[in-house]
Coordinates of C-alpha atoms in Angstrom, one line a residue:
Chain A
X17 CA 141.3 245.0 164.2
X18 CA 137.9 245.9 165.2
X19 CA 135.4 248.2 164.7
X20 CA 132.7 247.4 167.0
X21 CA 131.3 249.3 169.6
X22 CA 133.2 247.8 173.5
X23 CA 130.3 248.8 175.5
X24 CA 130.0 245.8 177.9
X25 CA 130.7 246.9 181.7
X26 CA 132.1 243.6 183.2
X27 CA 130.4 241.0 185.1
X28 CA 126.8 241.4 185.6
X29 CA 126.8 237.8 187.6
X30 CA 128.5 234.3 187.2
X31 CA 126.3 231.7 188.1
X32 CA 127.0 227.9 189.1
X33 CA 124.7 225.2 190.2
X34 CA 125.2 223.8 193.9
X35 CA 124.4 220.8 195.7
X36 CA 125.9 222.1 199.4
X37 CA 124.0 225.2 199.8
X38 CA 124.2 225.4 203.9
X39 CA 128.2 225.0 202.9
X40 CA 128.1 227.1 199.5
X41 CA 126.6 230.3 202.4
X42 CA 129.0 229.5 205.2
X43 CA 132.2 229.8 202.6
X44 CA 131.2 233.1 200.7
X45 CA 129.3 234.7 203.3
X46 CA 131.0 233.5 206.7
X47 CA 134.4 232.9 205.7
X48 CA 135.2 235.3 202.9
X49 CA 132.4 238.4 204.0
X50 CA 131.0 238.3 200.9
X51 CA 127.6 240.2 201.6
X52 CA 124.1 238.0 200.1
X53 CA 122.6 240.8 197.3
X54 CA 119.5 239.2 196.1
X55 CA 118.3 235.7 196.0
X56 CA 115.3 234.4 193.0
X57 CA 112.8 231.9 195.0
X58 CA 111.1 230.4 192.1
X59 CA 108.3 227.6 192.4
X60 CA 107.5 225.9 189.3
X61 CA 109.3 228.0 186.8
X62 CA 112.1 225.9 186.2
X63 CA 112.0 223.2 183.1
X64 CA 110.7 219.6 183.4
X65 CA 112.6 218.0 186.5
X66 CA 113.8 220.9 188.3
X67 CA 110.9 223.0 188.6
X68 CA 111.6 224.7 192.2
X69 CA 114.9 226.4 192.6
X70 CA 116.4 229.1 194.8
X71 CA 119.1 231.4 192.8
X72 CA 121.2 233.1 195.4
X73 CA 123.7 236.1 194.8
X74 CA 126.8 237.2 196.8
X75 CA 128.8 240.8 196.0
X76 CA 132.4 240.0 194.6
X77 CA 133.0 244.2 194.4
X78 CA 132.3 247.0 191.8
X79 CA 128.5 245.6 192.0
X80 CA 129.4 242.0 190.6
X81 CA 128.0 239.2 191.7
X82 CA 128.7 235.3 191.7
X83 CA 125.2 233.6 192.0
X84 CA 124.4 229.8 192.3
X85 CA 121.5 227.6 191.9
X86 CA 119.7 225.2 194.8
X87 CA 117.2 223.0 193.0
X88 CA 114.8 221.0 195.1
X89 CA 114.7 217.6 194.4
X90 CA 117.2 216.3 192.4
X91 CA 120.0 214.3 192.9
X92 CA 123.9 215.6 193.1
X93 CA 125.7 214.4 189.4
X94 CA 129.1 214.5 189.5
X95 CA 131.2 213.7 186.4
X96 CA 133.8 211.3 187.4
X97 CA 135.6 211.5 184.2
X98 CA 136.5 215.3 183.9
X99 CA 140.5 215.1 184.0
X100 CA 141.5 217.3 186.5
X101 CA 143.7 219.5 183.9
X102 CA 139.8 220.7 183.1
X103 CA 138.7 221.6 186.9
X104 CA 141.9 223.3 186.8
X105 CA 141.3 225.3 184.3
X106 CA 137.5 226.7 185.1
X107 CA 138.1 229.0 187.6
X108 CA 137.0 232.1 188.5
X109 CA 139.3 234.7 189.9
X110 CA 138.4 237.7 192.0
X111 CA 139.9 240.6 191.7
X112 CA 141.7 242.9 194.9
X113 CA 143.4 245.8 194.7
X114 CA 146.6 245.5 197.2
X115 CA 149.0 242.9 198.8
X116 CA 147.1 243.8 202.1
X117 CA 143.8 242.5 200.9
X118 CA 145.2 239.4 199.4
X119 CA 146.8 238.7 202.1
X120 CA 143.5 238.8 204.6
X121 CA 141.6 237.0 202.2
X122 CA 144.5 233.9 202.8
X123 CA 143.9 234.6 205.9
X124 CA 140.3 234.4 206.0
X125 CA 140.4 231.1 203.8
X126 CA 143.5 229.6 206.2
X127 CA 141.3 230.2 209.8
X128 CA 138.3 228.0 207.9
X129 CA 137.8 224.5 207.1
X130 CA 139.0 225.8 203.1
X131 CA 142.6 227.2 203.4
X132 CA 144.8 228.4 200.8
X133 CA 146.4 225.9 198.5
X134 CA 148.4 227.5 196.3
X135 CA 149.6 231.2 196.3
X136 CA 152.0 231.7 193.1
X137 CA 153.7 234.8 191.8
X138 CA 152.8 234.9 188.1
X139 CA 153.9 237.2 185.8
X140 CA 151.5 240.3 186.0
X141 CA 149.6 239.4 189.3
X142 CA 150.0 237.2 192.4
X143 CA 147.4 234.8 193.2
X144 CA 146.3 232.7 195.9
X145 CA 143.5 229.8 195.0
X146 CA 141.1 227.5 197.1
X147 CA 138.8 225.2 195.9
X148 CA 135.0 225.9 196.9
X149 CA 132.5 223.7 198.9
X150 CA 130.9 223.0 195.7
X151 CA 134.8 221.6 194.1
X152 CA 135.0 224.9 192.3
X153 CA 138.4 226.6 192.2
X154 CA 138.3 230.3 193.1
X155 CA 141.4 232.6 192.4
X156 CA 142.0 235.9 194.1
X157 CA 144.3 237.8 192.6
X158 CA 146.7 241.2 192.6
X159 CA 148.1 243.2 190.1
X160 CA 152.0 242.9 190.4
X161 CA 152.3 245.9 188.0
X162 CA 150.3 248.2 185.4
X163 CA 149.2 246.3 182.0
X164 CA 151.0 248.4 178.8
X165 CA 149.8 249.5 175.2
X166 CA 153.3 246.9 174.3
X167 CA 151.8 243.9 176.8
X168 CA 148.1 244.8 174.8
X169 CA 150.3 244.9 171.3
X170 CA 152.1 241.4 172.1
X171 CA 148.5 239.7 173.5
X172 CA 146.7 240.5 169.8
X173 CA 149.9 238.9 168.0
X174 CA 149.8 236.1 170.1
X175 CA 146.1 235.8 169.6
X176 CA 146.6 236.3 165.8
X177 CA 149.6 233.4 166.1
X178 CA 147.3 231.1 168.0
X179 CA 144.5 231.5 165.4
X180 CA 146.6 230.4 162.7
X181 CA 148.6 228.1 164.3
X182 CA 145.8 225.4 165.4
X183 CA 144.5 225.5 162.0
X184 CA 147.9 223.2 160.9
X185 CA 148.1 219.4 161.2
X186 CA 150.4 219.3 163.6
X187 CA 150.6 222.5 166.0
X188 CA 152.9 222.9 168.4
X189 CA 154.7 225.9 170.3
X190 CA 157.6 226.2 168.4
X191 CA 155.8 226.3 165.7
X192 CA 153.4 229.3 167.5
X193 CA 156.9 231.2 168.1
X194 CA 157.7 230.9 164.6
X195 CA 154.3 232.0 163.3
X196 CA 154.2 235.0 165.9
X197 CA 158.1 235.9 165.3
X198 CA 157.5 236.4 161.4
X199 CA 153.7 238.8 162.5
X200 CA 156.4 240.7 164.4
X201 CA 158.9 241.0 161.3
X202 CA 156.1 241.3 158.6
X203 CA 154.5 244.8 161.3
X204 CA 158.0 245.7 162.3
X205 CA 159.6 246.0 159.0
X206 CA 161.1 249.3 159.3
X207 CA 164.9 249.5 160.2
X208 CA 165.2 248.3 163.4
X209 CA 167.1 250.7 166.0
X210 CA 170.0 250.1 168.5
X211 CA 169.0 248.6 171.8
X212 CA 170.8 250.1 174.7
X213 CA 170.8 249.0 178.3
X214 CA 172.1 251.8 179.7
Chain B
X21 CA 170.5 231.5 158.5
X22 CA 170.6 234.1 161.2
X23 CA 168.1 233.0 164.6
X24 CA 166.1 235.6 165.8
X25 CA 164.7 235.5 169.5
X26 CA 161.7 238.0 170.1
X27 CA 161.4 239.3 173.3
X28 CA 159.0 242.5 174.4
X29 CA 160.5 245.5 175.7
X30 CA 159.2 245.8 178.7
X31 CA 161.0 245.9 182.4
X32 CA 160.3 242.6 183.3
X33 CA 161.7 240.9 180.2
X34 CA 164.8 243.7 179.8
X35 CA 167.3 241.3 181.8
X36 CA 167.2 238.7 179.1
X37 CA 167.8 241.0 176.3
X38 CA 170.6 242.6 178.1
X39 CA 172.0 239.1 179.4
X40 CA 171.9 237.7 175.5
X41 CA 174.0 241.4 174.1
X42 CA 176.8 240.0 176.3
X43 CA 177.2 237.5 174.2
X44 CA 179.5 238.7 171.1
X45 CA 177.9 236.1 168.7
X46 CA 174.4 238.1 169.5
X47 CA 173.1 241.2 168.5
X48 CA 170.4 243.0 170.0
X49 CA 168.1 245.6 168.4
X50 CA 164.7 247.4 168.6
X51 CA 161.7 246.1 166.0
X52 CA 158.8 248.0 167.7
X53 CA 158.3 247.1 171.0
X54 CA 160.5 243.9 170.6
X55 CA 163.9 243.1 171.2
X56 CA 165.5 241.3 168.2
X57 CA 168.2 238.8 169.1
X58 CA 169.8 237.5 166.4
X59 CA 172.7 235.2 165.9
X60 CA 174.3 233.1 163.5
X61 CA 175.9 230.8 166.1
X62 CA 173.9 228.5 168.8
X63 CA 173.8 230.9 172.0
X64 CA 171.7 230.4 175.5
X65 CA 170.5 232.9 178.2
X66 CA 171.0 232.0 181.5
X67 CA 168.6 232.0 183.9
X68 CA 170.7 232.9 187.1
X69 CA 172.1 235.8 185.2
X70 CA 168.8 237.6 184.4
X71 CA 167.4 237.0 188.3
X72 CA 164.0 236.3 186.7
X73 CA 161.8 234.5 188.8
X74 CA 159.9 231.8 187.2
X75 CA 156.7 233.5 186.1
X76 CA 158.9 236.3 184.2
X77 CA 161.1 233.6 182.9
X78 CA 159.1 231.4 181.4
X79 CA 156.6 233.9 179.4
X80 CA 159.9 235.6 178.5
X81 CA 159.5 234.3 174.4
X82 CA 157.9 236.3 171.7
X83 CA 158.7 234.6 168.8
X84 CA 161.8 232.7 167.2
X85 CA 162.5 232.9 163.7
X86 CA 164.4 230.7 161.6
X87 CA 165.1 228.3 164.5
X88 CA 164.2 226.7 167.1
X89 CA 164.2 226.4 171.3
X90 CA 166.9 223.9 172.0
X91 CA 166.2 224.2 175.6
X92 CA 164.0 225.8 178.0
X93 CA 164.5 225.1 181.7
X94 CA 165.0 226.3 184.9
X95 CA 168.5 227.0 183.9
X96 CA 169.2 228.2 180.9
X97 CA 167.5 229.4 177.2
X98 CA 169.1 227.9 174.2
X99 CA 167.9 229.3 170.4
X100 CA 169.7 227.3 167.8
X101 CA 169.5 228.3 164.2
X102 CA 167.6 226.3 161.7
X103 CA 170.3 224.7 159.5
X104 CA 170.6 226.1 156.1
X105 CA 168.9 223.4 153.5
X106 CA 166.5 222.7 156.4

């Protein structure tokens, strides 16, 4: 466990280069209603080929901010050879309060040219995804229920599990379940006491 | 040896636990905030049984010890104990 100070306030700003800024502003700002909070027109100060650059800002709530980059003068890259279990897996995901907003910001994305493609159940929170102008996949997501000191308990075993069990030569889940079943014995050692359903 | 299925106490996973204590080869206790199934014998959960919807159902596992998951789908759980001399 630790003993360090947890004084970081969430996200100050995520920021992600685009090459479709005139698209980028339509999604977040037209579509979505995400307000523009601040925008960095630099000339010269970035590095070597990329010197001029516009940094621009939208509010995503509570003050945070997702921010991307325009650079003047430079080419779009795209990496062909990202497997698409990777773009899958950077996302970012927004957070709202109620069904209510979730469901306006489906319907939002579903009267644009970006509708919803996928809105899922999971097990804390429901979701709904889209991917961005820029090929970025956004989440917005709902709390299906309140997070408990036992979900907290069982996260930091499986964390503990997960940290051991990648350090063996061949790791697998089963082998993770085994791992974070005998950190559950080994803190649970006590007598164990009678389940009832009633 | 005896199986042991670990799942957390908590609402969403309860149905499991309570499907599994049906079973007669099972028994079901508390270690912390876990439910402890244990069993001697093979035993599965089924899935209509608990009504979990898929999400709940398939982060339902805490842990196994001294066996393995047979089987995992959208039907049924199945925990078989590791065979002794394994």
């Amino acid at each position: 466990m630790t003993e360090l100070a947890h004084t970081v306030r969430g996200v100050d700003h995520a920021a992600f280069p685009t090459y479709d800024a005139k698209a980028t502003v339509h999604f977040y700002r037209d579509v979505l209603g995400f307000p523009v909070v601040h925008a960095t027109c630099a000339l010269g100060w970035g590095p070597g080929q990329h010197p001029d650059f516009i940094h621009f800002f939208f509010d995503i709530g509570q003050g945070d901010r997702l921010a991307f980059f325009h650079y003047f003068g430079i080419e779009r890259y795209e990496d062909p050879h990202i497997p698409d279990l990777l773009k899958r897996a950077r996302h970012l995901a927004i957070h709202v309060d109620t069904e209510d907003d979730l469901i306006e910001y489906r319907r939002r994305l579903d009267a644009s040219d970006h509708p919803c493609e996928l809105q899922v159940r999971h097990e804390t929170v429901e979701s709904i995804y889209v991917t961005d102008p820029n090929g970025y996949l956004i989440e917005f997501t709902r709390p299906l229920r309140a997070i408990t000191a036992e979900d907290d308990i069982d996260a930091n075993l499986s964390v503990d599990a997960l940290v051991e069990v990648v350090d063996e030569d061949q790791p697998s889940l089963q082998r993770f379940f085994e791992i974070k079943a005998r950190l559950i014995a080994e803190r649970y050692a006590d007598e164990p006491t009678e389940a009832s359903f009633v | 040896m005896t199986v042991a299925l670990y799942i957390l106490n908590i609402e969403d996973f309860r149905p499991l636990a309570e499907t599994a204590a049906r079973n007669t080869d099972v028994t079901v206790v508390l270690r912390g905030p876990y439910y402890e199934v244990a069993s001697e014998l093979p035993f599965r959960i089924d899935r209509d049984a608990t009504g979990c919807r898929n999400a709940i159902w398939y982060s339902a596992v805490a842990g196994v010890a001294h066996g393995t998951i047979e089987n995992w789908d959208g039907k049924e759980l199945r925990i078989v104990p590791t065979a002794v001399g394994e």
